[in-house]
Short mmCIF file of C-alpha atoms and ligand atoms in Angstrom, two decimals:
data_model
loop_
_atom_site.label_atom_id
_atom_site.label_comp_id
_atom_site.label_asym_id
_atom_site.label_seq_id
_atom_site.Cartn_x
_atom_site.Cartn_y
_atom_site.Cartn_z
CA MET A 1411 159.29 -6.47 -39.13
CA SER A 1412 160.75 -9.93 -38.82
CA ASP A 1413 159.18 -12.46 -36.52
CA ALA A 1414 162.27 -12.34 -34.35
CA LEU A 1415 161.95 -8.56 -33.90
CA ALA A 1416 158.25 -8.84 -33.16
CA GLU A 1417 158.97 -11.50 -30.58
CA LEU A 1418 161.71 -9.29 -29.02
CA GLN A 1419 159.33 -6.34 -28.89
CA ARG A 1420 156.71 -8.47 -27.16
CA GLN A 1421 159.21 -9.65 -24.60
CA LEU A 1422 160.43 -6.09 -23.94
CA ALA A 1423 156.86 -4.87 -23.53
CA ASP A 1424 156.22 -7.69 -21.02
CA ILE A 1425 159.33 -6.75 -19.06
CA GLU A 1426 158.32 -3.10 -18.96
CA ARG A 1427 154.75 -3.87 -17.88
CA GLU A 1428 155.96 -6.24 -15.21
CA ALA A 1429 158.42 -3.65 -13.91
CA ARG A 1430 155.74 -0.96 -13.83
CA SER A 1431 153.35 -3.04 -11.76
CA THR A 1432 156.09 -4.15 -9.35
CA LEU A 1433 157.19 -0.58 -8.86
CA HIS A 1434 153.62 0.41 -8.05
CA SER A 1435 153.31 -2.21 -5.38
CA ILE A 1436 156.33 -1.27 -3.28
CA ALA A 1437 156.31 1.20 -0.40
CA ARG A 1438 159.96 1.70 0.52
CA GLU A 1439 162.99 3.00 -1.29
CA SER A 1440 165.14 0.20 0.11
CA GLU A 1441 163.04 -2.37 -1.79
CA LEU A 1442 164.09 -0.80 -5.09
CA VAL A 1443 167.67 -2.04 -5.15
CA PRO A 1444 167.01 -5.80 -5.56
CA ILE A 1445 164.19 -5.15 -8.03
CA ARG A 1446 166.39 -2.89 -10.14
CA ALA A 1447 169.13 -5.53 -10.14
CA GLY A 1448 166.60 -8.15 -11.29
CA VAL A 1449 165.70 -6.03 -14.32
CA LEU A 1450 168.66 -3.85 -15.29
CA GLY A 1451 171.54 -5.65 -13.52
CA LYS A 1452 174.04 -8.06 -15.03
CA LYS A 1453 171.89 -11.02 -14.10
CA GLY A 1454 168.67 -9.12 -14.83
CA VAL A 1455 166.00 -10.07 -17.33
CA LEU A 1456 167.43 -7.78 -20.03
CA SER A 1457 170.82 -9.49 -20.12
CA PRO A 1458 169.77 -12.67 -21.97
CA LEU A 1459 168.06 -10.51 -24.59
CA LEU A 1460 171.25 -8.54 -25.17
CA ALA A 1461 173.22 -11.78 -25.29
CA ALA A 1462 170.80 -13.11 -27.89
CA LEU A 1463 171.58 -10.17 -30.25
CA GLY A 1464 174.62 -12.03 -31.48
CA LYS A 1465 172.46 -14.86 -32.82
CA LEU A 1466 170.31 -12.53 -34.92
CA ASP A 1467 170.78 -11.85 -38.62
CA GLY A 1468 173.26 -9.07 -39.23
CA SER A 1469 170.48 -6.99 -40.83
CA ALA A 1470 168.09 -7.32 -37.84
CA ARG A 1471 170.76 -6.61 -35.23
CA PRO A 1472 170.75 -2.75 -35.23
CA ALA A 1473 166.96 -2.56 -34.98
CA ALA A 1474 166.89 -5.15 -32.19
CA GLY A 1475 169.70 -3.33 -30.36
CA ALA A 1476 167.81 -0.07 -30.67
CA LEU A 1477 164.62 -1.66 -29.32
CA ILE A 1478 166.45 -3.02 -26.28
CA ASN A 1479 168.19 0.30 -25.63
CA VAL A 1480 164.94 2.26 -25.81
CA THR A 1481 163.32 -0.12 -23.34
CA LYS A 1482 166.38 0.05 -21.10
CA LEU A 1483 166.20 3.84 -21.04
CA ALA A 1484 162.48 3.76 -20.39
CA LEU A 1485 163.07 1.36 -17.50
CA GLU A 1486 165.79 3.57 -16.05
CA VAL A 1487 163.40 6.50 -16.15
CA LEU A 1488 160.71 4.34 -14.48
CA PHE A 1489 163.06 3.33 -11.66
CA GLU A 1490 164.19 6.92 -11.11
CA GLU A 1491 160.59 8.13 -11.01
CA ALA A 1492 159.72 5.40 -8.52
CA ARG A 1493 162.69 6.34 -6.36
CA LEU A 1494 161.71 10.00 -6.28
CA ARG A 1495 158.10 9.11 -5.48
CA LEU A 1496 159.14 6.85 -2.58
CA VAL A 1497 161.54 9.42 -1.13
CA GLN A 1498 158.81 12.05 -1.33
CA GLN A 1499 156.30 9.71 0.32
CA ALA A 1500 158.74 8.97 3.14
CA ILE A 1501 159.19 12.69 3.78
CA GLU A 1502 155.43 13.27 3.79
CA THR A 1503 154.86 10.40 6.21
CA ARG A 1504 157.48 11.76 8.58
CA VAL A 1505 156.10 15.27 8.38
CA ALA A 1506 152.60 13.95 9.11
CA THR A 1507 153.57 11.69 12.01
CA GLU A 1508 156.24 13.86 13.60
CA ARG A 1509 154.26 17.07 13.42
CA VAL A 1510 154.43 19.10 16.63
CA ASP A 1511 150.99 19.72 18.02
CA VAL A 1512 151.47 23.06 19.72
CA THR A 1513 148.08 22.76 21.39
CA LEU A 1514 149.18 19.73 23.49
CA PRO A 1515 150.06 20.44 27.11
CA GLY A 1516 153.83 20.45 27.71
CA ARG A 1517 155.35 17.09 28.56
CA ARG A 1518 157.94 16.92 31.33
CA SER A 1519 158.92 14.62 34.12
CA GLU A 1520 157.72 15.41 37.61
CA ILE A 1521 160.62 17.18 39.24
CA GLY A 1522 159.15 17.41 42.71
CA ALA A 1523 159.08 20.41 45.00
CA THR A 1524 160.81 21.78 48.03
CA HIS A 1525 159.74 19.97 51.23
CA PRO A 1526 157.53 22.19 53.43
CA VAL A 1527 160.11 22.17 56.24
CA GLN A 1528 162.83 23.22 53.81
CA GLN A 1529 160.55 25.96 52.43
CA VAL A 1530 160.07 27.34 55.92
CA MET A 1531 163.78 26.99 56.65
CA ASP A 1532 164.70 28.89 53.45
CA ASP A 1533 162.21 31.66 54.26
CA LEU A 1534 163.47 32.00 57.85
CA VAL A 1535 167.10 32.14 56.70
CA ASP A 1536 166.14 34.83 54.18
CA LEU A 1537 164.33 36.86 56.79
CA LEU A 1538 167.11 36.57 59.37
CA GLY A 1539 169.57 37.56 56.65
CA GLN A 1540 167.60 40.79 56.28
CA PHE A 1541 168.04 41.29 60.04
CA GLY A 1542 171.81 41.32 59.45
CA PHE A 1543 172.74 37.76 60.53
CA ASP A 1544 175.44 35.99 58.50
CA LEU A 1545 174.77 32.42 57.40
CA THR A 1546 177.04 29.66 58.69
CA ASP A 1547 176.82 25.96 59.58
CA GLY A 1548 178.47 23.12 61.44
CA PRO A 1549 178.75 19.31 61.36
CA GLU A 1550 175.91 16.94 62.31
CA VAL A 1551 178.35 14.60 64.02
CA GLU A 1552 179.77 16.48 66.99
CA THR A 1553 182.05 15.97 69.96
CA GLU A 1554 180.82 16.07 73.55
CA ASP A 1555 182.94 19.19 74.00
CA TYR A 1556 181.22 21.28 71.35
CA ASN A 1557 177.74 19.86 71.87
CA PHE A 1558 177.81 19.97 75.70
CA ASN A 1559 180.95 20.81 77.70
CA LEU A 1560 181.91 24.16 76.20
CA LEU A 1561 178.23 25.16 76.30
CA ASN A 1562 178.34 24.97 80.09
CA MET A 1563 176.38 21.72 80.09
CA PRO A 1564 177.91 19.63 82.85
CA ALA A 1565 177.93 15.84 82.53
CA SER A 1566 175.08 15.69 85.05
CA HIS A 1567 172.69 17.66 82.82
CA PRO A 1568 169.53 15.63 81.94
CA ALA A 1569 169.96 16.37 78.20
CA ARG A 1570 173.14 14.33 78.32
CA ASP A 1571 171.26 11.27 79.39
CA MET A 1572 171.56 8.34 76.96
CA GLN A 1573 167.81 8.60 76.34
CA ASP A 1574 168.11 11.89 74.56
CA THR A 1575 171.41 11.62 72.74
CA PHE A 1576 172.47 9.29 69.96
CA TYR A 1577 176.08 8.41 70.78
CA LEU A 1578 178.28 6.97 68.04
CA GLN A 1579 180.35 3.86 68.59
CA ASN A 1580 183.72 4.64 67.14
CA GLY A 1581 186.91 2.94 68.23
CA LEU A 1582 189.07 5.89 67.20
CA VAL A 1583 187.35 8.92 68.67
CA ALA A 1584 185.59 8.78 72.01
CA GLY A 1585 182.53 10.88 72.79
CA LEU A 1586 181.23 11.37 69.27
CA LEU A 1587 177.50 11.95 68.98
CA MET A 1588 174.79 13.19 66.66
CA ARG A 1589 174.38 16.82 67.64
CA THR A 1590 171.28 17.32 69.78
CA GLN A 1591 171.13 21.05 69.02
CA THR A 1592 172.65 23.61 66.63
CA SER A 1593 174.18 25.45 69.62
CA PRO A 1594 177.66 23.86 69.11
CA VAL A 1595 177.94 26.12 66.04
CA GLN A 1596 177.98 29.05 68.49
CA VAL A 1597 181.11 27.61 70.08
CA ARG A 1598 182.76 26.78 66.76
CA THR A 1599 182.08 30.29 65.47
CA MET A 1600 183.34 32.10 68.57
CA LEU A 1601 186.47 29.95 68.72
CA SER A 1602 187.34 30.91 65.15
CA GLN A 1603 186.25 34.54 65.13
CA LYS A 1604 186.73 37.64 67.24
CA PRO A 1605 183.68 39.67 68.31
CA PRO A 1606 181.46 41.20 66.99
CA VAL A 1607 179.65 38.03 65.88
CA ARG A 1608 176.21 37.95 64.33
CA ILE A 1609 175.41 34.57 62.80
CA ILE A 1610 172.65 32.09 62.11
CA ALA A 1611 173.28 28.37 61.65
CA PRO A 1612 170.43 26.26 60.26
CA GLY A 1613 170.56 22.47 60.23
CA LYS A 1614 169.42 19.01 61.32
CA VAL A 1615 169.56 17.92 64.94
CA PHE A 1616 168.94 14.49 66.47
CA ARG A 1617 167.30 13.22 69.64
CA CYS A 1618 166.06 9.87 70.79
CA ASP A 1619 162.48 11.08 71.08
CA ALA A 1620 159.25 10.52 69.10
CA ASP A 1621 155.62 11.57 69.50
CA ALA A 1622 153.15 13.96 67.84
CA THR A 1623 155.36 17.01 68.44
CA HIS A 1624 158.81 15.35 68.65
CA SER A 1625 160.71 13.69 65.87
CA PRO A 1626 164.13 11.96 66.24
CA VAL A 1627 165.42 14.18 63.42
CA PHE A 1628 164.33 17.79 63.36
CA HIS A 1629 165.61 21.20 62.36
CA GLN A 1630 166.81 24.23 64.21
CA ILE A 1631 168.19 27.60 63.32
CA GLU A 1632 170.73 28.82 65.82
CA GLY A 1633 171.26 32.54 66.22
CA LEU A 1634 174.06 34.38 68.01
CA TRP A 1635 174.75 38.07 68.39
CA ILE A 1636 177.76 39.15 70.44
CA ASP A 1637 179.04 42.72 70.67
CA THR A 1638 180.10 45.26 73.30
CA ASP A 1639 176.61 46.51 74.14
CA VAL A 1640 174.01 43.88 73.22
CA THR A 1641 171.35 43.65 75.94
CA MET A 1642 168.25 41.68 76.88
CA ALA A 1643 166.25 44.53 75.29
CA ASP A 1644 167.92 43.69 71.96
CA LEU A 1645 166.99 40.03 72.44
CA LYS A 1646 163.34 40.85 73.08
CA GLY A 1647 163.17 43.52 70.38
CA THR A 1648 164.82 41.37 67.71
CA LEU A 1649 162.76 38.23 68.41
CA THR A 1650 159.48 40.14 68.74
CA HIS A 1651 160.09 41.94 65.47
CA PHE A 1652 161.05 38.63 63.87
CA LEU A 1653 157.88 36.83 65.04
CA ARG A 1654 155.65 39.78 64.09
CA THR A 1655 157.13 39.76 60.60
CA LEU A 1656 156.33 36.05 60.39
CA TYR A 1657 152.84 35.99 61.88
CA GLY A 1658 151.53 39.56 61.84
CA ASP A 1659 151.13 42.01 64.71
CA ASP A 1660 147.96 40.42 66.09
CA ARG A 1661 149.29 36.88 66.59
CA PRO A 1662 149.70 36.30 70.36
CA VAL A 1663 153.32 35.60 71.30
CA ARG A 1664 154.67 35.16 74.84
CA PHE A 1665 158.10 35.16 76.49
CA ARG A 1666 158.43 32.80 79.48
CA PRO A 1667 161.31 32.65 81.93
CA SER A 1668 163.20 29.40 81.42
CA PHE A 1669 166.51 27.66 81.96
CA PHE A 1670 169.32 26.72 79.61
CA PRO A 1671 172.83 25.99 80.91
CA PHE A 1672 174.40 28.21 78.23
CA THR A 1673 172.27 31.33 78.82
CA GLU A 1674 171.46 33.50 81.83
CA PRO A 1675 168.77 34.73 81.98
CA SER A 1676 166.92 32.35 79.66
CA VAL A 1677 163.52 32.54 78.00
CA GLU A 1678 161.26 30.34 75.95
CA VAL A 1679 158.93 31.84 73.37
CA ASP A 1680 155.51 30.43 72.53
CA VAL A 1681 153.18 31.25 69.64
CA TRP A 1682 149.39 30.86 69.89
CA THR A 1683 148.26 28.32 67.27
CA GLY A 1684 144.56 29.12 67.63
CA THR A 1685 143.99 26.24 70.03
CA ARG A 1686 147.12 26.17 72.19
CA TRP A 1687 150.51 27.71 72.88
CA MET A 1688 153.34 26.11 70.96
CA GLU A 1689 156.94 26.61 71.99
CA VAL A 1690 158.94 27.74 68.95
CA LEU A 1691 162.25 28.93 70.35
CA GLY A 1692 164.61 29.09 73.28
CA ALA A 1693 166.83 32.08 73.88
CA GLY A 1694 168.81 33.99 76.44
CA MET A 1695 171.84 36.12 77.24
CA VAL A 1696 174.96 34.04 76.56
CA HIS A 1697 176.33 32.69 79.85
CA PRO A 1698 179.66 34.25 80.95
CA ASN A 1699 181.10 30.73 81.30
CA VAL A 1700 180.46 30.08 77.60
CA LEU A 1701 182.13 33.37 76.67
CA ARG A 1702 185.13 32.44 78.83
CA ASN A 1703 185.26 28.93 77.33
CA VAL A 1704 185.82 30.42 73.86
CA GLY A 1705 188.32 33.02 75.06
CA TYR A 1706 185.98 36.02 75.08
CA ASP A 1707 186.03 38.43 78.05
CA PRO A 1708 182.52 38.68 79.57
CA GLU A 1709 183.50 42.06 81.03
CA GLU A 1710 184.01 43.37 77.51
CA VAL A 1711 181.43 41.64 75.34
CA GLN A 1712 178.05 40.05 75.81
CA GLY A 1713 175.09 39.11 73.68
CA PHE A 1714 172.17 36.83 73.12
CA ALA A 1715 171.55 33.50 71.45
CA PHE A 1716 168.44 31.72 70.27
CA GLY A 1717 167.44 28.35 68.84
CA LEU A 1718 164.39 28.18 66.57
CA GLY A 1719 162.42 24.97 66.08
CA VAL A 1720 161.87 24.98 62.33
CA ASP A 1721 159.54 21.97 62.19
CA ARG A 1722 157.29 23.55 64.81
CA LEU A 1723 157.17 26.79 62.82
CA ALA A 1724 156.27 24.78 59.71
CA MET A 1725 153.46 23.07 61.65
CA ILE A 1726 152.09 26.47 62.69
CA ARG A 1727 152.45 27.90 59.20
CA TYR A 1728 150.56 25.04 57.57
CA GLY A 1729 148.22 24.10 60.41
CA ILE A 1730 149.75 20.59 60.71
CA THR A 1731 148.75 18.84 63.92
CA ASP A 1732 151.17 15.89 63.95
CA ILE A 1733 154.89 16.29 63.21
CA ARG A 1734 155.06 12.73 61.89
CA TYR A 1735 153.09 13.72 58.76
CA LEU A 1736 156.16 15.69 57.71
CA TRP A 1737 158.36 12.56 57.55
CA GLU A 1738 155.99 9.85 56.34
CA ASN A 1739 156.62 11.08 52.79
CA ASP A 1740 153.06 10.48 51.65
CA ALA A 1741 153.07 12.28 48.30
CA ARG A 1742 149.37 13.21 48.72
CA PHE A 1743 150.27 15.08 51.89
CA LEU A 1744 153.41 16.74 50.54
CA ARG A 1745 151.78 17.82 47.27
CA GLN A 1746 149.54 20.23 49.20
CA PHE A 1747 152.51 22.46 49.90
CA VAL A 1748 153.95 22.68 46.41
CA ALA A 1749 152.80 26.25 45.85
CA GLY A 1750 154.30 27.51 49.12
CA GLY A 1751 152.64 30.56 50.64
CA ALA A 1752 153.21 33.04 53.43
CA VAL A 1753 155.32 31.79 56.32
N1 DAH B 1470 169.72 24.54 72.08
C1 DAH B 1470 168.40 24.69 72.72
C2 DAH B 1470 167.59 23.44 72.49
O1 DAH B 1470 167.86 22.72 71.57
C3 DAH B 1470 167.70 25.87 72.16
C4 DAH B 1470 168.34 27.13 72.57
C5 DAH B 1470 167.97 27.75 73.75
C6 DAH B 1470 169.31 27.70 71.79
C7 DAH B 1470 168.55 28.92 74.13
C8 DAH B 1470 169.94 28.88 72.19
C9 DAH B 1470 169.52 29.48 73.38
O2 DAH B 1470 170.87 29.46 71.47
O3 DAH B 1470 170.10 30.64 73.73
O4 DAH B 1470 166.68 23.19 73.22
#
């Protein structure tokens, strides 16, 4: 072998060794491209050797060309092997790091839970639905007519005092207020529907009042049952059965004579909390004036109405002593009710 060929072979061997060690040291497929260009590309280290072929003796040229080609092929194989190895490594790394550990507890964001008052409200609506009452509702902003006048509440009634009612300042409509009770839904329903009527209307009500058992925003469920032969016995029977279903037969419950402008006679119902009586609802036989106000004939139809205090019932259900706990939104307090339980 001529000196020139021996020298070429030495150079090719160097190039191959160099390429091998570089390929061993890299970790990513993307690093391959510039390295490959530096060896096999037009400006790579093999190019000058190929260019130099022309300067060789005619007799040495084929052997030199063959040597370069063999090395070039070997290098191409090396690069392809390296590429496959790096792709494989990348897959293995991903499989190892992205493996799903099925023994880990499930990850999810905290989605919260139904507020205890809403839980009680939902349960009461469900139960009253089973008693045959249809669900309806009305607006929280009311007129004086629906909230008071048509309910036989004259302007002189103490509940109409500014201290109890949040009036709205509105240049367009006079006498708008935040409803102080769900009873206006009775009027709205009777004005839009002929008897028989048997509805419940749950919702928020508003009064300018705050202490341990009064909150400026609280919840009521209004009930109304009008038909040709609904009597006070139906009122007592329905509400007693309702409260017994809620609290069990042995929970003391009492009916007290009371006064509401829109019922006659009227009662209030208390439940024994274990330490004291708590008023949970007002009720009565719908006043003939109210029936007349909505175009019903009190000689033909009559019935009873009731208004449940949902927040009070929630306090009894959960043994909560101060209504304000329900609205402070202390998550430690609210979390205790996540599982729900019997009403
Ligand atoms: N609206 C009354 C209140 O908020 C509760 C009430 C009493 C509702 C008697 C009624 C009823 O339907 O018949 O104090």
